[in-house]
Amino acid sequence: MWFALNGDRPLFAFAGIWTEFKGDRGTKSKLIPGPHLVYGFLATSPNAIVEPIHPKAMPVILTTDEEREAWMRASWDEAKALQRPLPDDALKIVMRGADKEDKAAA
């Protein structure tokens, strides 16, 4: 599934955090000692568009400059309000299938 805000496919961002992981990463035969900077994106309950595809969660999606600025600069009390599913009409499925190439963008 390819999701977008609308048919024009404007950019949006996933809310997430960077943190330091001090352990080893990699495969058992090729461990890379830490520390490592790792990124995790924030998830929330799925909306009605995402739930049939992924019933457990969806990413927290930031769609406006104001939301991105709040996520990066606001206090946690303000930023945590962004951890919510998008309204059902704010996200569209724009492509389905196994093809990994976005033909509309080509």
PDB file of N, CA and C in Angstrom:
ATOM      1  N   MET A   1       0.836  -1.187   0.000  1.00  0.00           N
ATOM      2  CA  MET A   1       0.000   0.000   0.000  1.00  0.00           C
ATOM      3  C   MET A   1       0.877   1.246   0.000  1.00  0.00           C
ATOM      4  N   TRP A   2       0.496   2.197  -0.775  1.00  0.00           N
ATOM      5  CA  TRP A   2       1.134   3.517  -0.768  1.00  0.00           C
ATOM      6  C   TRP A   2       0.087   4.505  -0.257  1.00  0.00           C
ATOM      7  N   PHE A   3       0.442   5.206   0.791  1.00  0.00           N
ATOM      8  CA  PHE A   3      -0.464   6.185   1.387  1.00  0.00           C
ATOM      9  C   PHE A   3       0.025   7.588   1.055  1.00  0.00           C
ATOM     10  N   ALA A   4      -0.905   8.507   0.947  1.00  0.00           N
ATOM     11  CA  ALA A   4      -0.580   9.922   0.743  1.00  0.00           C
ATOM     12  C   ALA A   4      -1.696  10.751   1.360  1.00  0.00           C
ATOM     13  N   LEU A   5      -1.401  12.033   1.522  1.00  0.00           N
ATOM     14  CA  LEU A   5      -2.420  12.932   2.067  1.00  0.00           C
ATOM     15  C   LEU A   5      -3.491  13.228   1.034  1.00  0.00           C
ATOM     16  N   ASN A   6      -3.084  13.250  -0.238  1.00  0.00           N
ATOM     17  CA  ASN A   6      -4.024  13.448  -1.335  1.00  0.00           C
ATOM     18  C   ASN A   6      -3.335  13.035  -2.632  1.00  0.00           C
ATOM     19  N   GLY A   7      -4.015  13.209  -3.749  1.00  0.00           N
ATOM     20  CA  GLY A   7      -3.475  12.788  -5.037  1.00  0.00           C
ATOM     21  C   GLY A   7      -2.217  13.517  -5.459  1.00  0.00           C
ATOM     22  N   ASP A   8      -1.975  14.705  -4.929  1.00  0.00           N
ATOM     23  CA  ASP A   8      -0.742  15.450  -5.238  1.00  0.00           C
ATOM     24  C   ASP A   8       0.461  14.927  -4.460  1.00  0.00           C
ATOM     25  N   ARG A   9       0.219  14.100  -3.476  1.00  0.00           N
ATOM     26  CA  ARG A   9       1.243  13.462  -2.652  1.00  0.00           C
ATOM     27  C   ARG A   9       2.218  14.439  -1.993  1.00  0.00           C
ATOM     28  N   PRO A  10       1.691  15.418  -1.266  1.00  0.00           N
ATOM     29  CA  PRO A  10       2.607  16.330  -0.571  1.00  0.00           C
ATOM     30  C   PRO A  10       3.406  15.587   0.503  1.00  0.00           C
ATOM     31  N   LEU A  11       4.576  16.116   0.813  1.00  0.00           N
ATOM     32  CA  LEU A  11       5.406  15.507   1.838  1.00  0.00           C
ATOM     33  C   LEU A  11       4.751  15.611   3.207  1.00  0.00           C
ATOM     34  N   PHE A  12       5.003  14.627   4.024  1.00  0.00           N
ATOM     35  CA  PHE A  12       4.636  14.683   5.436  1.00  0.00           C
ATOM     36  C   PHE A  12       5.752  14.014   6.206  1.00  0.00           C
ATOM     37  N   ALA A  13       5.697  14.074   7.526  1.00  0.00           N
ATOM     38  CA  ALA A  13       6.768  13.522   8.353  1.00  0.00           C
ATOM     39  C   ALA A  13       6.176  12.593   9.404  1.00  0.00           C
ATOM     40  N   PHE A  14       6.976  11.594   9.801  1.00  0.00           N
ATOM     41  CA  PHE A  14       6.645  10.755  10.947  1.00  0.00           C
ATOM     42  C   PHE A  14       7.281  11.386  12.183  1.00  0.00           C
ATOM     43  N   ALA A  15       6.521  11.511  13.259  1.00  0.00           N
ATOM     44  CA  ALA A  15       7.095  11.957  14.526  1.00  0.00           C
ATOM     45  C   ALA A  15       7.962  10.832  15.075  1.00  0.00           C
ATOM     46  N   GLY A  16       9.139  11.167  15.532  1.00  0.00           N
ATOM     47  CA  GLY A  16      10.019  10.144  16.067  1.00  0.00           C
ATOM     48  C   GLY A  16      11.073  10.747  16.971  1.00  0.00           C
ATOM     49  N   ILE A  17      11.915   9.873  17.501  1.00  0.00           N
ATOM     50  CA  ILE A  17      12.981  10.337  18.379  1.00  0.00           C
ATOM     51  C   ILE A  17      14.289   9.634  18.030  1.00  0.00           C
ATOM     52  N   TRP A  18      15.376  10.343  18.224  1.00  0.00           N
ATOM     53  CA  TRP A  18      16.724   9.785  18.157  1.00  0.00           C
ATOM     54  C   TRP A  18      17.178   9.537  19.579  1.00  0.00           C
ATOM     55  N   THR A  19      17.865   8.446  19.794  1.00  0.00           N
ATOM     56  CA  THR A  19      18.426   8.162  21.098  1.00  0.00           C
ATOM     57  C   THR A  19      19.710   7.372  20.922  1.00  0.00           C
ATOM     58  N   GLU A  20      20.507   7.320  21.969  1.00  0.00           N
ATOM     59  CA  GLU A  20      21.748   6.567  21.914  1.00  0.00           C
ATOM     60  C   GLU A  20      21.533   5.173  22.497  1.00  0.00           C
ATOM     61  N   PHE A  21      21.972   4.155  21.756  1.00  0.00           N
ATOM     62  CA  PHE A  21      21.950   2.771  22.206  1.00  0.00           C
ATOM     63  C   PHE A  21      23.390   2.357  22.444  1.00  0.00           C
ATOM     64  N   LYS A  22      23.690   1.905  23.648  1.00  0.00           N
ATOM     65  CA  LYS A  22      25.084   1.637  24.022  1.00  0.00           C
ATOM     66  C   LYS A  22      25.515   0.196  23.772  1.00  0.00           C
ATOM     67  N   GLY A  23      24.618  -0.673  23.356  1.00  0.00           N
ATOM     68  CA  GLY A  23      24.966  -2.078  23.137  1.00  0.00           C
ATOM     69  C   GLY A  23      25.503  -2.332  21.742  1.00  0.00           C
ATOM     70  N   ASP A  24      25.691  -3.608  21.437  1.00  0.00           N
ATOM     71  CA  ASP A  24      26.172  -4.033  20.131  1.00  0.00           C
ATOM     72  C   ASP A  24      24.993  -4.196  19.185  1.00  0.00           C
ATOM     73  N   ARG A  25      25.245  -3.952  17.896  1.00  0.00           N
ATOM     74  CA  ARG A  25      24.235  -4.141  16.853  1.00  0.00           C
ATOM     75  C   ARG A  25      24.836  -4.959  15.737  1.00  0.00           C
ATOM     76  N   GLY A  26      24.013  -5.501  14.890  1.00  0.00           N
ATOM     77  CA  GLY A  26      24.479  -6.283  13.754  1.00  0.00           C
ATOM     78  C   GLY A  26      24.083  -7.734  13.906  1.00  0.00           C
ATOM     79  N   THR A  27      24.698  -8.582  13.094  1.00  0.00           N
ATOM     80  CA  THR A  27      24.424 -10.011  13.153  1.00  0.00           C
ATOM     81  C   THR A  27      25.307 -10.659  14.209  1.00  0.00           C
ATOM     82  N   LYS A  28      24.979 -11.877  14.598  1.00  0.00           N
ATOM     83  CA  LYS A  28      25.781 -12.581  15.610  1.00  0.00           C
ATOM     84  C   LYS A  28      27.230 -12.739  15.170  1.00  0.00           C
ATOM     85  N   SER A  29      27.440 -12.939  13.873  1.00  0.00           N
ATOM     86  CA  SER A  29      28.802 -13.144  13.382  1.00  0.00           C
ATOM     87  C   SER A  29      29.529 -11.829  13.082  1.00  0.00           C
ATOM     88  N   LYS A  30      28.800 -10.715  13.062  1.00  0.00           N
ATOM     89  CA  LYS A  30      29.422  -9.443  12.708  1.00  0.00           C
ATOM     90  C   LYS A  30      28.857  -8.320  13.578  1.00  0.00           C
ATOM     91  N   LEU A  31      29.070  -8.434  14.875  1.00  0.00           N
ATOM     92  CA  LEU A  31      28.580  -7.422  15.808  1.00  0.00           C
ATOM     93  C   LEU A  31      29.378  -6.128  15.657  1.00  0.00           C
ATOM     94  N   ILE A  32      28.688  -5.033  15.743  1.00  0.00           N
ATOM     95  CA  ILE A  32      29.312  -3.720  15.693  1.00  0.00           C
ATOM     96  C   ILE A  32      29.115  -3.091  17.068  1.00  0.00           C
ATOM     97  N   PRO A  33      30.210  -2.842  17.790  1.00  0.00           N
ATOM     98  CA  PRO A  33      30.067  -2.302  19.144  1.00  0.00           C
ATOM     99  C   PRO A  33      29.484  -0.892  19.131  1.00  0.00           C
ATOM    100  N   GLY A  34      28.710  -0.580  20.178  1.00  0.00           N
ATOM    101  CA  GLY A  34      28.109   0.742  20.324  1.00  0.00           C
ATOM    102  C   GLY A  34      29.107   1.742  20.842  1.00  0.00           C
ATOM    103  N   PRO A  35      28.685   2.950  21.045  1.00  0.00           N
ATOM    104  CA  PRO A  35      27.289   3.392  20.997  1.00  0.00           C
ATOM    105  C   PRO A  35      26.817   3.654  19.560  1.00  0.00           C
ATOM    106  N   HIS A  36      25.486   3.581  19.381  1.00  0.00           N
ATOM    107  CA  HIS A  36      24.846   3.815  18.095  1.00  0.00           C
ATOM    108  C   HIS A  36      23.742   4.848  18.293  1.00  0.00           C
ATOM    109  N   LEU A  37      23.564   5.719  17.326  1.00  0.00           N
ATOM    110  CA  LEU A  37      22.379   6.575  17.311  1.00  0.00           C
ATOM    111  C   LEU A  37      21.282   5.798  16.602  1.00  0.00           C
ATOM    112  N   VAL A  38      20.141   5.649  17.242  1.00  0.00           N
ATOM    113  CA  VAL A  38      19.030   4.915  16.655  1.00  0.00           C
ATOM    114  C   VAL A  38      17.796   5.813  16.628  1.00  0.00           C
ATOM    115  N   TYR A  39      16.934   5.565  15.653  1.00  0.00           N
ATOM    116  CA  TYR A  39      15.721   6.351  15.462  1.00  0.00           C
ATOM    117  C   TYR A  39      14.517   5.429  15.596  1.00  0.00           C
ATOM    118  N   GLY A  40      13.526   5.902  16.269  1.00  0.00           N
ATOM    119  CA  GLY A  40      12.258   5.190  16.347  1.00  0.00           C
ATOM    120  C   GLY A  40      11.135   6.155  16.066  1.00  0.00           C
ATOM    121  N   PHE A  41      10.175   5.730  15.250  1.00  0.00           N
ATOM    122  CA  PHE A  41       9.047   6.639  15.033  1.00  0.00           C
ATOM    123  C   PHE A  41       7.909   6.286  15.967  1.00  0.00           C
ATOM    124  N   LEU A  42       7.172   7.318  16.320  1.00  0.00           N
ATOM    125  CA  LEU A  42       6.065   7.204  17.257  1.00  0.00           C
ATOM    126  C   LEU A  42       4.863   6.598  16.548  1.00  0.00           C
ATOM    127  N   ALA A  43       4.140   5.749  17.242  1.00  0.00           N
ATOM    128  CA  ALA A  43       2.950   5.123  16.674  1.00  0.00           C
ATOM    129  C   ALA A  43       1.728   5.469  17.518  1.00  0.00           C
ATOM    130  N   THR A  44       0.570   5.257  16.935  1.00  0.00           N
ATOM    131  CA  THR A  44      -0.700   5.502  17.597  1.00  0.00           C
ATOM    132  C   THR A  44      -1.722   4.510  17.060  1.00  0.00           C
ATOM    133  N   SER A  45      -2.926   4.583  17.526  1.00  0.00           N
ATOM    134  CA  SER A  45      -3.996   3.721  17.022  1.00  0.00           C
ATOM    135  C   SER A  45      -4.226   4.000  15.534  1.00  0.00           C
ATOM    136  N   PRO A  46      -4.552   2.978  14.747  1.00  0.00           N
ATOM    137  CA  PRO A  46      -4.787   3.218  13.322  1.00  0.00           C
ATOM    138  C   PRO A  46      -6.122   3.904  13.085  1.00  0.00           C
ATOM    139  N   ASN A  47      -6.173   4.710  12.024  1.00  0.00           N
ATOM    140  CA  ASN A  47      -7.462   5.259  11.615  1.00  0.00           C
ATOM    141  C   ASN A  47      -8.162   4.233  10.725  1.00  0.00           C
ATOM    142  N   ALA A  48      -9.338   4.562  10.237  1.00  0.00           N
ATOM    143  CA  ALA A  48     -10.134   3.597   9.460  1.00  0.00           C
ATOM    144  C   ALA A  48      -9.487   3.254   8.125  1.00  0.00           C
ATOM    145  N   ILE A  49      -8.616   4.092   7.598  1.00  0.00           N
ATOM    146  CA  ILE A  49      -7.935   3.815   6.330  1.00  0.00           C
ATOM    147  C   ILE A  49      -6.798   2.815   6.552  1.00  0.00           C
ATOM    148  N   VAL A  50      -6.047   2.964   7.630  1.00  0.00           N
ATOM    149  CA  VAL A  50      -4.891   2.105   7.907  1.00  0.00           C
ATOM    150  C   VAL A  50      -5.304   0.791   8.573  1.00  0.00           C
ATOM    151  N   GLU A  51      -6.316   0.807   9.388  1.00  0.00           N
ATOM    152  CA  GLU A  51      -6.664  -0.371  10.193  1.00  0.00           C
ATOM    153  C   GLU A  51      -6.876  -1.657   9.395  1.00  0.00           C
ATOM    154  N   PRO A  52      -7.523  -1.642   8.224  1.00  0.00           N
ATOM    155  CA  PRO A  52      -7.660  -2.907   7.483  1.00  0.00           C
ATOM    156  C   PRO A  52      -6.318  -3.490   7.021  1.00  0.00           C
ATOM    157  N   ILE A  53      -5.305  -2.651   6.876  1.00  0.00           N
ATOM    158  CA  ILE A  53      -3.992  -3.091   6.422  1.00  0.00           C
ATOM    159  C   ILE A  53      -3.093  -3.417   7.606  1.00  0.00           C
ATOM    160  N   HIS A  54      -3.155  -2.581   8.632  1.00  0.00           N
ATOM    161  CA  HIS A  54      -2.318  -2.770   9.818  1.00  0.00           C
ATOM    162  C   HIS A  54      -3.172  -2.461  11.051  1.00  0.00           C
ATOM    163  N   PRO A  55      -3.825  -3.469  11.627  1.00  0.00           N
ATOM    164  CA  PRO A  55      -4.808  -3.227  12.682  1.00  0.00           C
ATOM    165  C   PRO A  55      -4.239  -2.789  14.033  1.00  0.00           C
ATOM    166  N   LYS A  56      -2.928  -2.922  14.246  1.00  0.00           N
ATOM    167  CA  LYS A  56      -2.382  -2.598  15.563  1.00  0.00           C
ATOM    168  C   LYS A  56      -2.001  -1.130  15.727  1.00  0.00           C
ATOM    169  N   ALA A  57      -1.468  -0.511  14.684  1.00  0.00           N
ATOM    170  CA  ALA A  57      -0.944   0.844  14.862  1.00  0.00           C
ATOM    171  C   ALA A  57      -0.700   1.511  13.520  1.00  0.00           C
ATOM    172  N   MET A  58      -0.501   2.811  13.588  1.00  0.00           N
ATOM    173  CA  MET A  58      -0.049   3.593  12.439  1.00  0.00           C
ATOM    174  C   MET A  58       0.945   4.631  12.949  1.00  0.00           C
ATOM    175  N   PRO A  59       1.822   5.135  12.080  1.00  0.00           N
ATOM    176  CA  PRO A  59       2.757   6.167  12.521  1.00  0.00           C
ATOM    177  C   PRO A  59       2.020   7.453  12.892  1.00  0.00           C
ATOM    178  N   VAL A  60       2.606   8.209  13.793  1.00  0.00           N
ATOM    179  CA  VAL A  60       2.114   9.559  14.062  1.00  0.00           C
ATOM    180  C   VAL A  60       2.607  10.416  12.901  1.00  0.00           C
ATOM    181  N   ILE A  61       1.671  10.949  12.125  1.00  0.00           N
ATOM    182  CA  ILE A  61       2.006  11.692  10.910  1.00  0.00           C
ATOM    183  C   ILE A  61       1.808  13.182  11.159  1.00  0.00           C
ATOM    184  N   LEU A  62       2.853  13.942  10.858  1.00  0.00           N
ATOM    185  CA  LEU A  62       2.824  15.403  10.989  1.00  0.00           C
ATOM    186  C   LEU A  62       2.628  15.985   9.593  1.00  0.00           C
ATOM    187  N   THR A  63       1.565  16.759   9.410  1.00  0.00           N
ATOM    188  CA  THR A  63       1.184  17.176   8.054  1.00  0.00           C
ATOM    189  C   THR A  63       1.404  18.660   7.768  1.00  0.00           C
ATOM    190  N   THR A  64       1.633  19.458   8.791  1.00  0.00           N
ATOM    191  CA  THR A  64       1.768  20.903   8.571  1.00  0.00           C
ATOM    192  C   THR A  64       3.087  21.410   9.156  1.00  0.00           C
ATOM    193  N   ASP A  65       3.489  22.589   8.700  1.00  0.00           N
ATOM    194  CA  ASP A  65       4.685  23.222   9.269  1.00  0.00           C
ATOM    195  C   ASP A  65       4.511  23.435  10.769  1.00  0.00           C
ATOM    196  N   GLU A  66       3.312  23.804  11.187  1.00  0.00           N
ATOM    197  CA  GLU A  66       3.056  24.056  12.602  1.00  0.00           C
ATOM    198  C   GLU A  66       3.213  22.781  13.429  1.00  0.00           C
ATOM    199  N   GLU A  67       2.717  21.663  12.921  1.00  0.00           N
ATOM    200  CA  GLU A  67       2.880  20.395  13.641  1.00  0.00           C
ATOM    201  C   GLU A  67       4.348  19.985  13.711  1.00  0.00           C
ATOM    202  N   ARG A  68       5.065  20.130  12.617  1.00  0.00           N
ATOM    203  CA  ARG A  68       6.489  19.773  12.624  1.00  0.00           C
ATOM    204  C   ARG A  68       7.263  20.663  13.584  1.00  0.00           C
ATOM    205  N   GLU A  69       6.959  21.932  13.596  1.00  0.00           N
ATOM    206  CA  GLU A  69       7.630  22.865  14.510  1.00  0.00           C
ATOM    207  C   GLU A  69       7.300  22.520  15.968  1.00  0.00           C
ATOM    208  N   ALA A  70       6.047  22.213  16.249  1.00  0.00           N
ATOM    209  CA  ALA A  70       5.664  21.839  17.612  1.00  0.00           C
ATOM    210  C   ALA A  70       6.396  20.568  18.032  1.00  0.00           C
ATOM    211  N   TRP A  71       6.485  19.587  17.138  1.00  0.00           N
ATOM    212  CA  TRP A  71       7.167  18.346  17.485  1.00  0.00           C
ATOM    213  C   TRP A  71       8.637  18.601  17.814  1.00  0.00           C
ATOM    214  N   MET A  72       9.272  19.481  17.071  1.00  0.00           N
ATOM    215  CA  MET A  72      10.702  19.737  17.250  1.00  0.00           C
ATOM    216  C   MET A  72      11.011  20.705  18.390  1.00  0.00           C
ATOM    217  N   ARG A  73      10.111  21.635  18.700  1.00  0.00           N
ATOM    218  CA  ARG A  73      10.471  22.731  19.595  1.00  0.00           C
ATOM    219  C   ARG A  73       9.575  22.914  20.825  1.00  0.00           C
ATOM    220  N   ALA A  74       8.379  22.382  20.790  1.00  0.00           N
ATOM    221  CA  ALA A  74       7.435  22.649  21.877  1.00  0.00           C
ATOM    222  C   ALA A  74       7.758  21.809  23.110  1.00  0.00           C
ATOM    223  N   SER A  75       7.144  22.184  24.208  1.00  0.00           N
ATOM    224  CA  SER A  75       7.252  21.360  25.415  1.00  0.00           C
ATOM    225  C   SER A  75       6.582  20.010  25.154  1.00  0.00           C
ATOM    226  N   TRP A  76       6.940  19.010  25.956  1.00  0.00           N
ATOM    227  CA  TRP A  76       6.330  17.698  25.789  1.00  0.00           C
ATOM    228  C   TRP A  76       4.821  17.770  25.973  1.00  0.00           C
ATOM    229  N   ASP A  77       4.342  18.597  26.895  1.00  0.00           N
ATOM    230  CA  ASP A  77       2.899  18.708  27.105  1.00  0.00           C
ATOM    231  C   ASP A  77       2.171  19.129  25.832  1.00  0.00           C
ATOM    232  N   GLU A  78       2.789  19.996  25.037  1.00  0.00           N
ATOM    233  CA  GLU A  78       2.180  20.410  23.769  1.00  0.00           C
ATOM    234  C   GLU A  78       2.435  19.369  22.676  1.00  0.00           C
ATOM    235  N   ALA A  79       3.656  18.875  22.575  1.00  0.00           N
ATOM    236  CA  ALA A  79       4.014  17.944  21.501  1.00  0.00           C
ATOM    237  C   ALA A  79       3.268  16.616  21.609  1.00  0.00           C
ATOM    238  N   LYS A  80       3.038  16.124  22.826  1.00  0.00           N
ATOM    239  CA  LYS A  80       2.403  14.809  22.967  1.00  0.00           C
ATOM    240  C   LYS A  80       0.967  14.798  22.451  1.00  0.00           C
ATOM    241  N   ALA A  81       0.349  15.968  22.321  1.00  0.00           N
ATOM    242  CA  ALA A  81      -1.001  16.035  21.757  1.00  0.00           C
ATOM    243  C   ALA A  81      -1.018  15.622  20.280  1.00  0.00           C
ATOM    244  N   LEU A  82       0.164  15.605  19.647  1.00  0.00           N
ATOM    245  CA  LEU A  82       0.260  15.193  18.247  1.00  0.00           C
ATOM    246  C   LEU A  82       0.216  13.676  18.093  1.00  0.00           C
ATOM    247  N   GLN A  83       0.297  12.926  19.185  1.00  0.00           N
ATOM    248  CA  GLN A  83       0.246  11.467  19.117  1.00  0.00           C
ATOM    249  C   GLN A  83      -1.213  11.047  19.019  1.00  0.00           C
ATOM    250  N   ARG A  84      -1.713  11.107  17.794  1.00  0.00           N
ATOM    251  CA  ARG A  84      -3.099  10.753  17.508  1.00  0.00           C
ATOM    252  C   ARG A  84      -3.189  10.277  16.072  1.00  0.00           C
ATOM    253  N   PRO A  85      -4.179   9.442  15.760  1.00  0.00           N
ATOM    254  CA  PRO A  85      -4.351   9.051  14.359  1.00  0.00           C
ATOM    255  C   PRO A  85      -4.820  10.238  13.534  1.00  0.00           C
ATOM    256  N   LEU A  86      -4.449  10.247  12.269  1.00  0.00           N
ATOM    257  CA  LEU A  86      -5.005  11.273  11.386  1.00  0.00           C
ATOM    258  C   LEU A  86      -6.496  11.027  11.225  1.00  0.00           C
ATOM    259  N   PRO A  87      -7.260  12.086  10.980  1.00  0.00           N
ATOM    260  CA  PRO A  87      -8.677  11.859  10.659  1.00  0.00           C
ATOM    261  C   PRO A  87      -8.786  10.934   9.439  1.00  0.00           C
ATOM    262  N   ASP A  88      -9.851  10.163   9.367  1.00  0.00           N
ATOM    263  CA  ASP A  88     -10.011   9.182   8.292  1.00  0.00           C
ATOM    264  C   ASP A  88      -9.928   9.813   6.908  1.00  0.00           C
ATOM    265  N   ASP A  89     -10.396  11.046   6.771  1.00  0.00           N
ATOM    266  CA  ASP A  89     -10.387  11.680   5.450  1.00  0.00           C
ATOM    267  C   ASP A  89      -9.066  12.400   5.131  1.00  0.00           C
ATOM    268  N   ALA A  90      -8.077  12.288   6.011  1.00  0.00           N
ATOM    269  CA  ALA A  90      -6.801  12.985   5.806  1.00  0.00           C
ATOM    270  C   ALA A  90      -5.729  12.101   5.175  1.00  0.00           C
ATOM    271  N   LEU A  91      -6.036  10.839   4.911  1.00  0.00           N
ATOM    272  CA  LEU A  91      -5.054   9.915   4.350  1.00  0.00           C
ATOM    273  C   LEU A  91      -5.745   9.077   3.288  1.00  0.00           C
ATOM    274  N   LYS A  92      -5.067   8.902   2.160  1.00  0.00           N
ATOM    275  CA  LYS A  92      -5.630   8.150   1.038  1.00  0.00           C
ATOM    276  C   LYS A  92      -4.674   7.026   0.640  1.00  0.00           C
ATOM    277  N   ILE A  93      -5.213   5.932   0.136  1.00  0.00           N
ATOM    278  CA  ILE A  93      -4.405   4.908  -0.507  1.00  0.00           C
ATOM    279  C   ILE A  93      -4.268   5.342  -1.959  1.00  0.00           C
ATOM    280  N   VAL A  94      -3.028   5.556  -2.411  1.00  0.00           N
ATOM    281  CA  VAL A  94      -2.808   6.046  -3.775  1.00  0.00           C
ATOM    282  C   VAL A  94      -2.239   4.975  -4.697  1.00  0.00           C
ATOM    283  N   MET A  95      -1.826   3.829  -4.141  1.00  0.00           N
ATOM    284  CA  MET A  95      -1.350   2.732  -4.977  1.00  0.00           C
ATOM    285  C   MET A  95      -1.400   1.439  -4.175  1.00  0.00           C
ATOM    286  N   ARG A  96      -1.719   0.346  -4.852  1.00  0.00           N
ATOM    287  CA  ARG A  96      -1.761  -0.979  -4.239  1.00  0.00           C
ATOM    288  C   ARG A  96      -0.920  -1.933  -5.078  1.00  0.00           C
ATOM    289  N   GLY A  97      -0.411  -2.975  -4.439  1.00  0.00           N
ATOM    290  CA  GLY A  97       0.269  -4.022  -5.182  1.00  0.00           C
ATOM    291  C   GLY A  97       1.689  -4.238  -4.712  1.00  0.00           C
ATOM    292  N   ALA A  98       2.332  -5.213  -5.333  1.00  0.00           N
ATOM    293  CA  ALA A  98       3.685  -5.617  -4.926  1.00  0.00           C
ATOM    294  C   ALA A  98       4.781  -4.743  -5.528  1.00  0.00           C
ATOM    295  N   ASP A  99       4.452  -3.919  -6.521  1.00  0.00           N
ATOM    296  CA  ASP A  99       5.455  -3.102  -7.186  1.00  0.00           C
ATOM    297  C   ASP A  99       6.080  -2.139  -6.184  1.00  0.00           C
ATOM    298  N   LYS A 100       7.392  -2.085  -6.126  1.00  0.00           N
ATOM    299  CA  LYS A 100       8.102  -1.231  -5.176  1.00  0.00           C
ATOM    300  C   LYS A 100       8.406   0.148  -5.760  1.00  0.00           C
ATOM    301  N   GLU A 101       8.180   0.328  -7.038  1.00  0.00           N
ATOM    302  CA  GLU A 101       8.480   1.608  -7.680  1.00  0.00           C
ATOM    303  C   GLU A 101       7.233   2.485  -7.721  1.00  0.00           C
ATOM    304  N   ASP A 102       7.385   3.734  -7.356  1.00  0.00           N
ATOM    305  CA  ASP A 102       6.280   4.691  -7.405  1.00  0.00           C
ATOM    306  C   ASP A 102       6.185   5.232  -8.824  1.00  0.00           C
ATOM    307  N   LYS A 103       5.362   4.619  -9.633  1.00  0.00           N
ATOM    308  CA  LYS A 103       5.268   4.986 -11.043  1.00  0.00           C
ATOM    309  C   LYS A 103       4.705   6.385 -11.245  1.00  0.00           C
ATOM    310  N   ALA A 104       3.873   6.849 -10.317  1.00  0.00           N
ATOM    311  CA  ALA A 104       3.303   8.195 -10.442  1.00  0.00           C
ATOM    312  C   ALA A 104       4.375   9.255 -10.285  1.00  0.00           C
ATOM    313  N   ALA A 105       5.418   8.973  -9.523  1.00  0.00           N
ATOM    314  CA  ALA A 105       6.479   9.954  -9.306  1.00  0.00           C
ATOM    315  C   ALA A 105       7.536   9.898 -10.399  1.00  0.00           C
ATOM    316  N   ALA A 106       7.571   8.836 -11.190  1.00  0.00           N
ATOM    317  CA  ALA A 106       8.610   8.663 -12.213  1.00  0.00           C
ATOM    318  C   ALA A 106       8.409   9.571 -13.406  1.00  0.00           C
TER     319      ALA A 106
END
